[in-house]
Coordinates of C-alpha atoms in Angstrom, one line a residue:
Chain A
M23 CA 0.0 -0.1 -0.1
S24 CA 3.0 2.2 -0.1
S25 CA 3.5 2.9 -3.7
Q26 CA 2.0 6.4 -4.6
P27 CA 3.1 6.8 -8.3
N28 CA 0.2 9.2 -9.0
A29 CA 0.3 11.3 -5.9
Q30 CA 0.7 15.0 -6.5
R31 CA 0.5 15.9 -2.9
Q32 CA 0.2 14.1 0.5
V33 CA -3.1 14.9 2.1
Y34 CA -3.7 13.4 5.6
L35 CA -7.4 13.6 6.3
D36 CA -7.6 10.9 9.0
H37 CA -7.1 13.1 12.1
S38 CA -10.0 11.2 13.9
A39 CA -7.7 8.1 13.8
T40 CA -4.6 9.9 15.2
T41 CA -2.7 13.1 14.8
P42 CA 1.1 13.9 14.4
V43 CA 2.7 15.2 17.5
R44 CA 3.2 18.9 17.2
P45 CA 6.9 20.2 17.3
E46 CA 6.0 22.4 20.4
V47 CA 4.7 19.3 22.1
L48 CA 7.7 17.1 21.2
A49 CA 10.1 19.9 22.4
A50 CA 8.3 19.9 25.9
M51 CA 8.4 16.1 26.2
L52 CA 12.2 15.7 25.2
P53 CA 13.8 16.6 28.4
Y54 CA 11.7 14.1 30.3
F55 CA 13.1 11.1 28.6
A56 CA 16.7 11.0 29.6
G57 CA 17.6 14.1 31.6
K58 CA 14.5 14.6 33.8
F59 CA 13.9 11.0 34.0
G60 CA 12.9 10.8 37.7
N61 CA 10.1 8.8 39.2
A62 CA 7.4 11.2 40.5
S63 CA 6.9 9.2 43.7
S64 CA 10.7 9.7 44.8
I65 CA 11.7 12.0 47.6
H66 CA 14.7 13.7 45.9
R67 CA 15.4 16.3 43.4
W68 CA 14.7 14.0 40.2
G69 CA 11.5 12.9 41.9
Y70 CA 10.4 16.7 42.5
E71 CA 11.1 17.5 39.0
A72 CA 8.9 14.8 37.6
R73 CA 6.1 15.4 40.1
E74 CA 6.2 19.4 39.2
A75 CA 6.0 18.5 35.5
I76 CA 2.9 16.3 36.2
N77 CA 1.4 18.9 38.2
D78 CA 1.8 21.5 35.6
A79 CA 0.4 19.2 33.0
R80 CA -2.6 18.4 35.2
E81 CA -3.3 22.1 35.4
K82 CA -3.3 22.6 31.6
V83 CA -5.5 19.5 31.0
A84 CA -8.0 20.9 33.5
S85 CA -7.9 24.2 32.1
L86 CA -9.1 22.8 28.7
I87 CA -12.3 21.6 30.0
G88 CA -13.0 23.9 33.0
A89 CA -12.0 21.5 35.7
S90 CA -9.7 21.7 38.9
P91 CA -6.5 20.0 38.5
S92 CA -7.5 17.6 41.3
E93 CA -10.3 16.3 39.2
I94 CA -7.9 15.0 36.5
L95 CA -6.7 11.5 36.5
F96 CA -4.0 10.4 34.0
T97 CA -4.5 7.2 32.2
S98 CA -2.8 5.3 29.4
G99 CA -5.4 6.6 26.9
G100 CA -9.1 7.1 26.2
T101 CA -9.8 3.5 26.2
E102 CA -8.6 3.0 29.7
A103 CA -10.2 6.3 30.8
D104 CA -13.5 4.9 29.4
N105 CA -13.0 1.5 31.3
L106 CA -12.1 3.2 34.5
A107 CA -15.1 5.4 34.5
I108 CA -17.7 2.9 33.5
R109 CA -16.5 -0.1 35.4
G110 CA -15.2 2.1 38.2
V111 CA -18.7 3.7 38.8
A112 CA -20.6 0.5 38.1
H113 CA -18.5 -1.4 40.7
A114 CA -18.5 1.4 43.2
R115 CA -22.3 1.9 43.2
R116 CA -23.5 -1.6 42.7
S117 CA -25.3 -1.4 46.0
R118 CA -27.2 1.5 45.0
G119 CA -28.5 0.1 41.7
N120 CA -28.1 -2.3 38.9
H121 CA -29.2 -0.3 35.7
L122 CA -26.8 1.4 33.4
I123 CA -27.7 3.7 30.2
T124 CA -25.7 4.3 27.3
S125 CA -26.3 4.4 23.5
Q126 CA -25.9 2.2 20.4
I127 CA -23.5 4.5 18.8
E128 CA -20.6 4.7 21.4
H129 CA -17.0 4.0 20.7
H130 CA -16.2 0.3 21.2
A131 CA -14.3 1.2 24.4
V132 CA -17.5 2.3 25.9
L133 CA -19.8 -0.4 24.2
H134 CA -17.8 -3.5 24.8
T135 CA -17.1 -2.4 28.4
F136 CA -21.0 -2.2 29.0
E137 CA -21.3 -5.6 27.3
V138 CA -19.0 -7.1 29.8
L139 CA -21.0 -5.4 32.7
Q140 CA -24.2 -7.0 31.2
K141 CA -22.5 -10.3 31.4
E142 CA -21.5 -9.6 35.1
G143 CA -25.2 -9.0 35.9
F144 CA -25.8 -5.3 35.1
E145 CA -29.0 -4.4 33.2
V146 CA -27.8 -2.1 30.4
T147 CA -30.2 0.0 28.3
F148 CA -28.5 0.7 24.8
L149 CA -30.4 3.9 23.5
P150 CA -31.0 4.3 19.8
C151 CA -30.3 7.4 17.8
D152 CA -32.1 9.2 14.9
K153 CA -31.1 9.1 11.2
Y154 CA -28.4 12.1 12.1
G155 CA -27.0 10.1 14.9
L156 CA -28.5 12.2 17.5
I157 CA -29.6 10.7 20.9
D158 CA -32.8 12.2 22.0
P159 CA -32.7 13.4 25.8
D160 CA -36.4 12.4 26.0
D161 CA -35.4 8.7 25.5
V162 CA -32.7 9.2 28.4
R163 CA -35.6 10.4 30.5
K164 CA -37.9 7.5 29.4
A165 CA -35.2 4.9 30.3
I166 CA -33.8 6.3 33.5
R167 CA -35.1 4.8 36.8
K168 CA -34.5 4.8 40.4
D169 CA -31.8 2.1 40.1
T170 CA -29.8 3.8 37.4
I171 CA -26.4 4.4 38.6
L172 CA -24.7 5.6 35.5
V173 CA -25.6 7.2 32.2
S174 CA -22.7 7.5 29.5
I175 CA -23.4 9.1 26.3
M176 CA -20.5 10.4 24.1
H177 CA -19.8 14.1 23.3
G178 CA -18.9 14.1 19.6
Q179 CA -19.5 11.0 17.5
N180 CA -16.3 9.7 16.3
E181 CA -17.6 8.4 12.9
V182 CA -20.1 10.7 11.7
G183 CA -19.2 13.9 13.8
T184 CA -22.6 14.5 15.4
V185 CA -22.5 16.5 18.5
E186 CA -24.7 15.0 21.3
P187 CA -27.0 17.0 23.6
I188 CA -25.1 16.0 26.7
K189 CA -26.0 19.0 28.6
E190 CA -29.6 18.2 28.7
I191 CA -28.7 14.5 29.2
G192 CA -26.5 15.4 32.2
E193 CA -29.3 17.3 33.6
I194 CA -31.6 14.5 33.6
A195 CA -29.0 12.2 34.9
R196 CA -28.5 14.6 37.9
E197 CA -32.1 15.1 38.5
H198 CA -32.5 11.1 39.0
G199 CA -29.2 10.7 41.1
A200 CA -27.3 8.9 38.3
L201 CA -23.8 9.7 37.5
F202 CA -23.2 11.0 33.9
H203 CA -20.1 10.1 31.9
S204 CA -19.1 11.4 28.5
D205 CA -16.4 10.2 26.1
A206 CA -15.1 13.6 24.6
V207 CA -12.0 12.0 22.8
Q208 CA -13.1 13.5 19.5
S209 CA -14.5 16.8 20.8
A210 CA -12.1 18.1 23.2
G211 CA -9.9 20.8 21.8
K212 CA -12.1 20.9 18.8
I213 CA -15.3 22.6 20.5
P214 CA -15.5 24.3 23.7
I215 CA -16.0 22.0 26.8
D216 CA -16.9 23.4 30.2
V217 CA -17.6 20.2 32.5
K218 CA -19.5 22.2 35.1
E219 CA -21.8 23.7 32.5
L220 CA -22.2 20.5 30.6
N221 CA -23.4 18.7 33.8
V222 CA -20.8 16.0 33.3
D223 CA -19.5 14.0 36.3
L224 CA -16.9 12.0 34.2
L225 CA -15.2 12.8 31.0
T226 CA -12.8 10.9 28.9
L227 CA -9.9 12.8 27.0
S228 CA -7.2 11.4 24.8
S229 CA -3.8 13.0 23.9
H230 CA -2.9 11.7 20.4
K231 CA -6.3 13.2 18.9
I232 CA -5.0 16.7 19.6
Y233 CA -1.3 16.6 18.5
G234 CA -0.1 15.0 21.7
P235 CA 1.7 11.6 22.0
K236 CA -0.1 8.3 22.0
G237 CA -0.4 6.2 25.1
V238 CA -1.7 9.0 27.4
G239 CA -5.2 10.2 28.3
A240 CA -7.2 11.4 31.1
L241 CA -10.4 10.9 33.0
Y242 CA -12.1 14.0 34.6
V243 CA -13.7 12.8 37.9
T244 CA -15.9 15.5 39.7
K245 CA -15.1 16.2 43.4
G246 CA -16.7 13.6 45.7
V247 CA -17.2 10.8 43.1
R248 CA -15.6 7.5 44.1
L249 CA -14.5 4.9 41.7
T250 CA -13.3 1.4 42.2
P251 CA -9.8 1.3 40.8
Q252 CA -9.3 -1.0 37.7
V253 CA -5.6 -1.0 37.9
T254 CA -4.2 -1.6 41.4
G255 CA -1.0 -1.3 42.8
G256 CA 0.7 1.9 44.3
A257 CA -0.8 5.2 45.6
H258 CA -0.7 7.0 42.2
E259 CA -3.4 9.3 40.8
R260 CA -5.1 9.6 44.2
R261 CA -5.1 5.8 44.4
M262 CA -7.4 5.5 41.5
R263 CA -4.9 4.4 38.9
A264 CA -1.7 2.8 39.9
G265 CA 1.5 2.6 37.9
T266 CA 4.4 4.8 37.6
E267 CA 3.3 8.0 35.6
N268 CA 4.3 8.3 32.0
V269 CA 6.0 11.7 32.6
P270 CA 7.1 12.6 29.0
G271 CA 3.7 11.5 27.7
I272 CA 1.7 13.5 30.4
V273 CA 4.0 16.5 29.8
G274 CA 3.2 16.2 26.0
F275 CA -0.5 15.8 26.6
G276 CA -0.6 19.0 28.9
E277 CA 1.2 21.1 26.3
A278 CA -1.2 19.7 23.5
C279 CA -4.2 20.9 25.7
R280 CA -2.6 24.3 26.4
L281 CA -2.2 24.9 22.5
A282 CA -5.5 23.4 21.8
K283 CA -7.1 25.7 24.1
A284 CA -5.3 28.9 23.0
E285 CA -6.1 28.2 19.3
L286 CA -9.6 26.7 19.6
P287 CA -11.7 29.6 18.4
E288 CA -9.7 30.3 15.4
E289 CA -9.0 26.8 14.4
S290 CA -12.4 25.6 14.9
A291 CA -13.7 28.3 12.5
R292 CA -11.0 27.6 10.0
L293 CA -11.7 23.9 10.0
T294 CA -15.6 24.4 9.8
K295 CA -15.2 26.4 6.7
L296 CA -12.9 23.5 5.1
R297 CA -15.3 21.1 6.4
D298 CA -18.3 22.6 4.5
K299 CA -16.4 23.3 1.5
L300 CA -15.5 19.7 1.2
I301 CA -19.1 18.4 2.1
E302 CA -20.5 20.7 -0.5
G303 CA -18.0 19.7 -3.1
L304 CA -18.7 16.0 -2.6
L305 CA -22.4 16.4 -2.8
N306 CA -22.1 18.6 -5.9
E307 CA -19.2 16.9 -7.8
I308 CA -20.3 13.2 -7.5
P309 CA -23.7 11.9 -8.2
D310 CA -25.4 9.5 -5.6
V311 CA -23.5 10.7 -2.5
V312 CA -25.2 11.3 0.7
L313 CA -23.9 13.0 3.8
N314 CA -23.9 11.0 7.0
G315 CA -24.3 12.6 10.5
H316 CA -26.0 16.0 11.4
P317 CA -25.6 18.9 8.8
V318 CA -25.1 21.5 11.7
L319 CA -24.7 19.8 15.0
R320 CA -21.4 18.4 13.8
L321 CA -17.6 18.3 14.9
P322 CA -15.7 20.9 12.9
H323 CA -13.4 18.5 11.5
N324 CA -15.6 15.6 10.5
V325 CA -16.9 14.8 7.0
N326 CA -18.7 11.6 6.4
V327 CA -20.4 10.5 3.3
S328 CA -21.6 7.3 1.5
V329 CA -20.8 6.8 -2.1
K330 CA -23.5 4.6 -3.3
Y331 CA -22.9 1.4 -5.4
L332 CA -19.3 1.3 -4.1
E333 CA -17.4 -0.3 -1.3
G334 CA -15.3 1.8 0.9
E335 CA -12.0 -0.1 0.8
S336 CA -11.7 0.0 -3.0
I337 CA -12.1 3.9 -2.8
L338 CA -9.6 4.2 0.3
L339 CA -7.0 2.2 -2.0
N340 CA -7.5 4.5 -4.9
L341 CA -7.1 7.4 -2.7
D342 CA -4.1 6.2 -1.0
R343 CA -2.4 5.8 -4.3
M344 CA -3.1 9.5 -5.0
G345 CA -1.7 10.4 -1.7
V346 CA -4.9 10.9 0.2
A347 CA -5.5 9.3 3.7
A348 CA -9.1 8.8 4.7
S349 CA -11.1 5.9 6.4
S350 CA -14.4 4.0 6.1
G351 CA -17.2 2.2 8.0
S352 CA -17.1 -0.5 5.5
A353 CA -17.0 -4.0 6.7
C354 CA -14.0 -4.7 4.8
T355 CA -11.9 -1.9 6.6
S356 CA -13.1 -2.9 10.1
G357 CA -10.8 -5.8 10.8
S358 CA -14.0 -7.5 12.2
L359 CA -15.8 -8.1 8.9
E360 CA -18.8 -6.2 10.5
P361 CA -19.8 -2.8 8.9
S362 CA -20.1 0.3 11.1
H363 CA -22.6 -0.2 14.0
V364 CA -23.0 3.5 14.1
L365 CA -24.2 3.8 10.6
L366 CA -26.5 0.8 10.9
A367 CA -27.9 2.4 14.2
M368 CA -28.6 5.5 12.2
G369 CA -30.7 3.4 9.8
L370 CA -28.5 3.1 6.8
S371 CA -28.6 0.0 4.6
H372 CA -25.7 -2.4 4.7
E373 CA -24.9 -1.3 1.1
T374 CA -24.8 2.3 2.0
T375 CA -22.7 1.7 5.1
H376 CA -20.1 -0.2 3.0
G377 CA -19.6 2.9 0.9
S378 CA -19.1 5.3 3.6
L379 CA -15.9 7.5 3.7
R380 CA -14.8 9.6 6.6
F381 CA -12.5 12.6 6.0
S382 CA -11.4 14.1 9.3
L383 CA -9.5 17.4 9.0
G384 CA -6.7 18.9 11.1
M385 CA -4.1 21.5 11.4
S386 CA -2.1 20.7 8.5
N387 CA -5.1 20.9 6.0
T388 CA -5.4 23.9 3.5
E389 CA -7.9 24.6 1.0
E390 CA -5.7 23.4 -1.6
D391 CA -6.0 19.9 0.0
I392 CA -9.8 20.1 -0.2
N393 CA -9.5 21.1 -3.9
Y394 CA -7.2 18.3 -4.6
V395 CA -9.4 15.8 -3.2
L396 CA -12.4 17.1 -5.0
E397 CA -10.4 17.0 -8.2
I398 CA -9.1 13.2 -7.8
L399 CA -12.2 11.7 -6.1
P400 CA -14.8 12.0 -8.9
P401 CA -12.7 10.0 -11.5
I402 CA -12.0 7.4 -9.0
V403 CA -15.7 6.9 -8.3
E404 CA -16.4 6.7 -12.0
K405 CA -13.9 4.2 -12.7
L406 CA -15.1 2.0 -9.8
R407 CA -18.7 2.5 -10.6
A408 CA -18.1 1.3 -14.2
M409 CA -16.8 -1.8 -12.6
S410 CA -19.7 -2.3 -10.2
P411 CA -22.7 -4.5 -11.0
L412 CA -24.8 -2.1 -8.7
G413 CA -26.2 1.2 -9.9
P414 CA -29.3 3.4 -10.0
G415 CA -31.1 0.9 -12.3
S416 CA -29.8 -2.2 -10.5
V417 CA -32.4 -4.8 -9.6
L418 CA -30.4 -6.0 -6.7
Chain B
M5 CA -1.9 -5.4 3.6
Y6 CA -2.0 -6.7 -0.2
N7 CA 0.9 -7.8 -2.2
D8 CA 1.9 -6.3 -5.5
K9 CA 0.2 -8.9 -7.6
V10 CA -3.1 -8.3 -6.0
M11 CA -2.6 -4.4 -6.2
D12 CA -1.8 -4.8 -9.9
H13 CA -5.1 -6.6 -10.4
F14 CA -6.9 -4.3 -8.5
F15 CA -5.6 -1.1 -10.2
N16 CA -5.6 -2.6 -13.5
P17 CA -8.3 -5.1 -13.7
R18 CA -8.6 -7.5 -16.7
N19 CA -11.7 -8.2 -18.6
V20 CA -14.0 -5.7 -16.9
G21 CA -17.5 -5.3 -18.2
E22 CA -20.3 -7.2 -19.6
L23 CA -20.5 -9.4 -22.6
E24 CA -23.5 -8.6 -24.9
N25 CA -25.8 -11.8 -25.5
P26 CA -23.8 -14.0 -23.0
D27 CA -24.1 -17.7 -23.2
G28 CA -23.9 -17.9 -19.5
V29 CA -24.5 -15.5 -16.5
G30 CA -23.3 -16.0 -13.0
Q31 CA -23.9 -13.7 -10.0
V32 CA -22.9 -14.5 -6.5
G33 CA -22.4 -12.7 -3.1
N34 CA -24.9 -10.2 -1.8
P35 CA -24.4 -6.4 -1.4
V36 CA -25.5 -6.6 2.2
C37 CA -22.3 -8.5 2.7
G38 CA -20.1 -6.1 0.9
D39 CA -19.5 -8.2 -2.2
T40 CA -21.2 -8.9 -5.4
M41 CA -19.6 -10.5 -8.6
R42 CA -21.2 -10.9 -11.9
I43 CA -19.6 -13.0 -14.6
T44 CA -20.7 -13.2 -18.3
L45 CA -19.3 -16.0 -20.5
K46 CA -19.1 -16.6 -24.3
I47 CA -18.7 -20.3 -24.9
K48 CA -17.7 -21.9 -28.1
D49 CA -17.0 -25.6 -28.6
N50 CA -17.1 -26.3 -24.9
R51 CA -14.6 -23.7 -24.2
I52 CA -14.6 -20.3 -22.6
E53 CA -14.1 -18.1 -25.5
D54 CA -14.6 -14.8 -23.6
I55 CA -15.3 -13.7 -20.2
K56 CA -15.9 -10.3 -18.4
F57 CA -16.6 -9.2 -14.8
R58 CA -18.4 -6.6 -12.8
T59 CA -17.7 -6.4 -9.1
F60 CA -19.0 -4.4 -6.1
G61 CA -16.6 -5.0 -3.3
C62 CA -13.2 -4.5 -1.7
G63 CA -9.7 -4.7 -3.2
A64 CA -9.6 -8.4 -2.8
A65 CA -12.9 -8.9 -4.4
I66 CA -12.1 -7.0 -7.5
A67 CA -8.5 -8.5 -7.7
T68 CA -9.8 -12.1 -7.4
S69 CA -12.5 -11.4 -10.1
S70 CA -9.7 -10.1 -12.5
M71 CA -7.6 -13.0 -11.7
V72 CA -10.2 -15.8 -12.4
T73 CA -11.1 -14.5 -15.8
E74 CA -7.3 -14.7 -16.7
L75 CA -7.2 -18.2 -15.2
V76 CA -10.3 -19.8 -17.0
K77 CA -10.2 -17.9 -20.3
G78 CA -9.7 -20.5 -23.0
L79 CA -10.3 -23.5 -20.6
T80 CA -12.8 -26.2 -21.3
L81 CA -15.9 -25.9 -19.1
E82 CA -15.0 -29.0 -17.3
E83 CA -11.4 -27.5 -16.6
A84 CA -13.0 -24.2 -15.6
L85 CA -15.2 -26.0 -13.1
E86 CA -12.1 -27.5 -11.4
V87 CA -10.7 -23.9 -10.7
S88 CA -11.4 -23.2 -7.0
N89 CA -11.6 -20.0 -5.0
K90 CA -8.4 -21.2 -3.2
Q91 CA -6.4 -21.6 -6.6
V92 CA -7.4 -18.0 -7.4
A93 CA -6.1 -16.8 -4.2
E94 CA -2.9 -18.7 -4.6
S95 CA -2.5 -17.4 -8.1
L96 CA -2.6 -13.9 -6.7
G97 CA 0.2 -14.9 -4.3
G98 CA -2.1 -15.0 -1.3
L99 CA -4.7 -12.8 0.4
P100 CA -4.9 -11.4 3.9
P101 CA -6.6 -14.1 6.1
Q102 CA -9.5 -12.3 6.9
K103 CA -10.3 -11.6 3.1
L104 CA -10.2 -15.5 2.2
H105 CA -13.7 -16.3 3.2
C106 CA -15.8 -13.0 2.4
S107 CA -14.1 -11.6 -0.7
N108 CA -12.9 -14.7 -2.5
L109 CA -15.9 -15.6 -4.5
A110 CA -14.6 -15.3 -8.0
A111 CA -14.3 -19.1 -8.9
E112 CA -17.9 -19.5 -7.7
A113 CA -19.1 -16.8 -9.9
V114 CA -17.6 -18.7 -12.9
H115 CA -19.1 -21.9 -11.9
A116 CA -22.4 -20.3 -11.5
A117 CA -22.0 -18.9 -15.0
I118 CA -21.2 -22.2 -16.4
Q119 CA -24.2 -23.9 -14.6
D120 CA -26.3 -21.2 -16.1
Y121 CA -25.1 -22.0 -19.6
Y122 CA -25.7 -25.7 -18.8
K123 CA -29.2 -25.0 -17.7
K124 CA -29.8 -22.9 -20.8
Q125 CA -28.7 -25.9 -22.9
G126 CA -31.0 -28.2 -21.1
L127 CA -28.1 -30.1 -19.6
V128 CA -28.4 -31.4 -16.1
V129 CA -25.4 -31.1 -14.0
S130 CA -24.1 -32.7 -10.8
D131 CA -23.9 -30.3 -8.1
D132 CA -20.7 -31.5 -6.5
N133 CA -18.3 -28.8 -7.5
G134 CA -20.3 -26.3 -9.4
S135 CA -22.8 -24.6 -7.7
S136 CA -21.9 -21.9 -5.1
H137 CA -22.9 -21.8 -1.5
D138 CA -25.4 -19.3 -0.7
H139 CA -23.4 -16.4 0.2
S140 CA -26.2 -14.4 1.2
T141 CA -27.0 -16.3 4.3
H142 CA -23.5 -17.4 5.3
D143 CA -22.1 -16.7 8.7
H144 CA -18.8 -14.6 8.9
S145 CA -17.7 -16.5 11.8
V146 CA -17.7 -19.9 10.1
D147 CA -14.1 -20.4 9.0
D148 CA -13.2 -21.3 5.3
E149 CA -11.2 -24.3 4.6
S150 CA -8.7 -22.2 2.8
S151 CA -5.3 -21.9 4.4
E152 CA -3.1 -19.0 4.7
E153 CA 0.0 -18.8 7.0

């Protein structure tokens, strides 16, 4: 998949998968590998140095989401933070109730964790969404009960970019005495987040989606909420998550959060413009293309369309050859042979799901990149459609 | 993910299209699963004189379709019925394991087209190596007999 004989530019449009580490972030991290290598638990200069760096990073992460530094727990990433939030609450509050609420369109880190809890004996309600991928707060209100201990609904949907009404959902959870968790891996740094205003008790963050290093994330836990630790050992992270801290990673994550916060208003507006240009171009330049996700309540960097009568992988391979990186919800690209559970929950047919393409924009992208995609994609689609037995007149 | 030969057949597929007034037509797979292949044949003196394919599917689906048209062109019908999905994958130098079951249907499409030809000729055929299993209902978790290390 490496030969790109026809690529006139390299256009990375898969920022929802991961992002490069920014130079400023890398520079901030470098001293903490060899020079300032101390263990933050140690009682000596090397230890203090590491401790101080972690404290500083904790403040920066907290500041991005309107939290206090003491409400931030560092983890190995978004997946671990989701696991800690959901299992941690479920296990700590089991005596208060046995019912949990989530949605059908959560990231697998959330979805599969709830499925395991279901096997452990918890009762889990998986709420549906509408055709735009929106969860209706009224559905939460109808599902919530006296014995509901946790509601978990994501903030920005990772595949289709729909921004969920978590403020309203959080309020409903609060009224009923349930805790509210939200996975904000895709939305943090992209749209403003204030945990107090959004009525969130627990919030998941990831570093590598916002130009920080991989292998580090955080869980915001509002003051007074107790969790059952999922990784046991030493007294790290307020005894909630044992293990010697990943100091360079945490430092990088902190710096990434600081930069994201400083640049958010401008960068979000810039990406929204590019996003809308790409969406409009795809819908206008290629016949039988439909937009997936909400047209307005949408993350600024997400474009998701279905190209009818085609399968996603065949388009991705052609795009890659032209230097363009994107992703698809097709079964053939999932690794599990199952098409996107999100698109299916939105009511798309299997065929349309197989033809889905996600372009996720980021810092490096320019208007020229968008023009390039709009120039090369139509002939790719035309060529593949000429090969496909499906089409508008197809009897299949 | 794919080797150079697979990529060559994917980017430069052989025998794409649909023959006019075909002697046999075979269609296997199901767009719900993500793969559909349609083969049209011209048959002369019991041999495959011409063959074309149309495929909806991933890289492996298109590459195997292209490969099988090269493999069976010019063969007698009996010889073509002997060509298996596994042979098609081997001729391509192998496929990723997860692709062997779901996207490797090209030989079945050819067999189905030959069966269609026999049917049109009023010939009865045994079912042992020709007809395809019903891909539309297959279970992805059931493993294929194909081997790939």
